[in-house]
CSV table of C-alpha atoms in Angstrom, one decimal:
chain,number,residue,atom,x,y,z
H,1,MET,CA,60.9,31.5,49.4
H,2,SER,CA,61.4,35.1,48.4
H,3,GLU,CA,64.5,37.0,49.7
H,4,ARG,CA,63.8,40.5,51.7
H,5,THR,CA,66.0,43.3,50.5
H,6,ASP,CA,67.0,46.4,52.6
H,7,SER,CA,64.3,48.3,51.0
H,8,ASP,CA,61.8,45.8,52.1
H,9,ASP,CA,63.1,45.9,55.4
H,10,ALA,CA,63.0,49.7,55.4
H,11,SER,CA,59.4,50.0,54.4
H,12,SER,CA,58.0,47.3,57.0
H,13,GLU,CA,60.1,49.3,59.7
H,14,ARG,CA,58.6,52.8,58.4
H,15,ASP,CA,55.2,51.2,58.4
H,16,GLY,CA,55.5,49.6,61.8
H,17,ALA,CA,56.8,52.8,63.2
H,18,GLN,CA,53.6,54.6,62.8
H,19,HIS,CA,51.9,51.8,65.4
H,20,ALA,CA,54.8,52.1,67.6
H,21,VAL,CA,54.6,55.7,68.5
H,22,GLY,CA,51.7,58.4,68.8
H,23,ALA,CA,49.2,55.8,69.7
H,24,GLY,CA,45.7,57.1,70.9
H,25,SER,CA,45.4,57.7,75.0
H,26,GLY,CA,44.7,54.5,76.3
H,27,GLU,CA,45.8,52.6,73.4
H,28,ARG,CA,48.9,50.1,73.7
H,29,ALA,CA,51.5,50.3,70.7
H,30,ASP,CA,51.9,47.3,68.6
H,31,PRO,CA,54.8,45.3,70.1
H,32,ALA,CA,56.2,44.3,66.7
H,33,ALA,CA,55.9,47.9,65.6
H,34,VAL,CA,57.9,49.0,68.7
H,35,THR,CA,60.5,46.4,67.7
H,36,ASP,CA,60.8,47.8,64.2
H,37,THR,CA,61.1,51.3,65.5
H,38,PHE,CA,63.8,50.2,68.1
H,39,THR,CA,65.9,48.6,65.0
H,40,LEU,CA,65.5,51.9,63.0
H,41,LEU,CA,67.2,53.5,66.1
H,42,SER,CA,69.8,50.8,66.4
H,43,ASP,CA,72.5,52.7,64.2
H,44,GLU,CA,74.1,55.9,65.7
H,45,THR,CA,74.0,57.7,62.4
H,46,ARG,CA,70.1,57.5,62.5
H,47,VAL,CA,69.9,58.5,66.1
H,48,ARG,CA,72.1,61.6,65.3
H,49,ILE,CA,69.7,62.5,62.4
H,50,LEU,CA,66.6,62.5,64.9
H,51,ALA,CA,68.6,64.4,67.1
H,52,ALA,CA,69.8,67.1,64.5
H,53,LEU,CA,66.5,67.3,63.2
H,54,ALA,CA,65.0,68.0,66.9
H,55,ASP,CA,67.5,70.5,67.6
H,56,ALA,CA,66.3,72.4,64.6
H,57,GLY,CA,62.8,72.6,66.1
H,58,GLU,CA,60.0,73.1,63.3
H,59,GLU,CA,62.6,74.2,60.7
H,60,ALA,CA,63.2,71.9,57.8
H,61,VAL,CA,67.0,71.4,57.2
H,62,ARG,CA,68.5,70.9,53.8
H,63,PHE,CA,70.4,67.8,52.9
H,64,SER,CA,73.8,69.3,53.0
H,65,ASP,CA,73.2,71.2,56.2
H,66,LEU,CA,71.8,68.0,58.1
H,67,ARG,CA,74.6,66.0,56.8
H,68,SER,CA,77.2,68.5,58.1
H,69,ARG,CA,75.4,68.8,61.6
H,70,VAL,CA,75.6,64.8,61.8
H,71,ASP,CA,79.3,64.8,60.8
H,72,VAL,CA,79.0,62.1,58.2
H,73,THR,CA,81.2,62.7,55.0
H,74,ASP,CA,80.2,60.1,52.7
H,75,SER,CA,76.8,61.5,51.1
H,76,GLY,CA,75.9,57.9,50.2
H,77,GLN,CA,76.1,56.6,53.5
H,78,PHE,CA,74.2,59.4,55.0
H,79,ASN,CA,71.5,59.1,52.3
H,80,TYR,CA,71.0,55.5,53.1
H,81,HIS,CA,70.4,56.2,56.9
H,82,LEU,CA,68.3,59.1,56.0
H,83,ASP,CA,66.2,57.3,53.5
H,84,ARG,CA,65.5,54.4,56.4
H,85,LEU,CA,64.0,57.2,58.6
H,86,ARG,CA,62.1,58.7,55.9
H,87,GLY,CA,58.2,58.0,56.0
H,88,GLU,CA,57.1,57.9,59.5
H,89,LEU,CA,59.9,59.4,61.7
H,90,VAL,CA,61.4,61.9,59.1
H,91,ALA,CA,59.6,63.8,56.3
H,92,LYS,CA,61.1,65.4,53.0
H,93,THR,CA,59.7,68.8,52.4
H,94,ASP,CA,60.4,71.5,49.8
H,95,ASP,CA,62.7,73.2,52.1
H,96,GLY,CA,64.5,69.8,53.2
H,97,TYR,CA,63.9,67.2,55.9
H,98,ALA,CA,62.0,67.5,59.3
H,99,LEU,CA,60.7,65.3,61.8
H,100,THR,CA,57.1,64.1,61.5
H,101,GLU,CA,54.7,64.1,64.7
H,102,SER,CA,55.9,60.3,65.5
H,103,GLY,CA,59.8,61.5,64.7
H,104,ARG,CA,59.1,64.3,67.3
H,105,ALA,CA,57.5,61.7,69.8
H,106,VAL,CA,60.5,59.3,69.4
H,107,ALA,CA,63.2,62.3,69.4
H,108,ARG,CA,61.7,63.3,72.9
H,109,LEU,CA,62.6,59.8,74.3
H,110,LEU,CA,66.2,60.1,73.0
């Protein structure tokens, strides 16, 4: 039996998030994906990251500015939580970080 790592968990949570939000009209979200998305949102820092990006609107936010807005002093800890959200909910752009379409849908629920 193989052991799962945090990066395995993050990858499956990100993959599952795409099936939990933004489903087409009349299409029901995958229950396992919904659970994965809620697991991602079970940490206050991650929720604050989504809220800060939602407040920025369509504008990308640089790492240091985002960390300041979320008020996390430990850059490693902040990077860990941001990385857990990257993929389906948060995208890294040339200008910084921004919510994906699915991320905006989740942020509207917060």
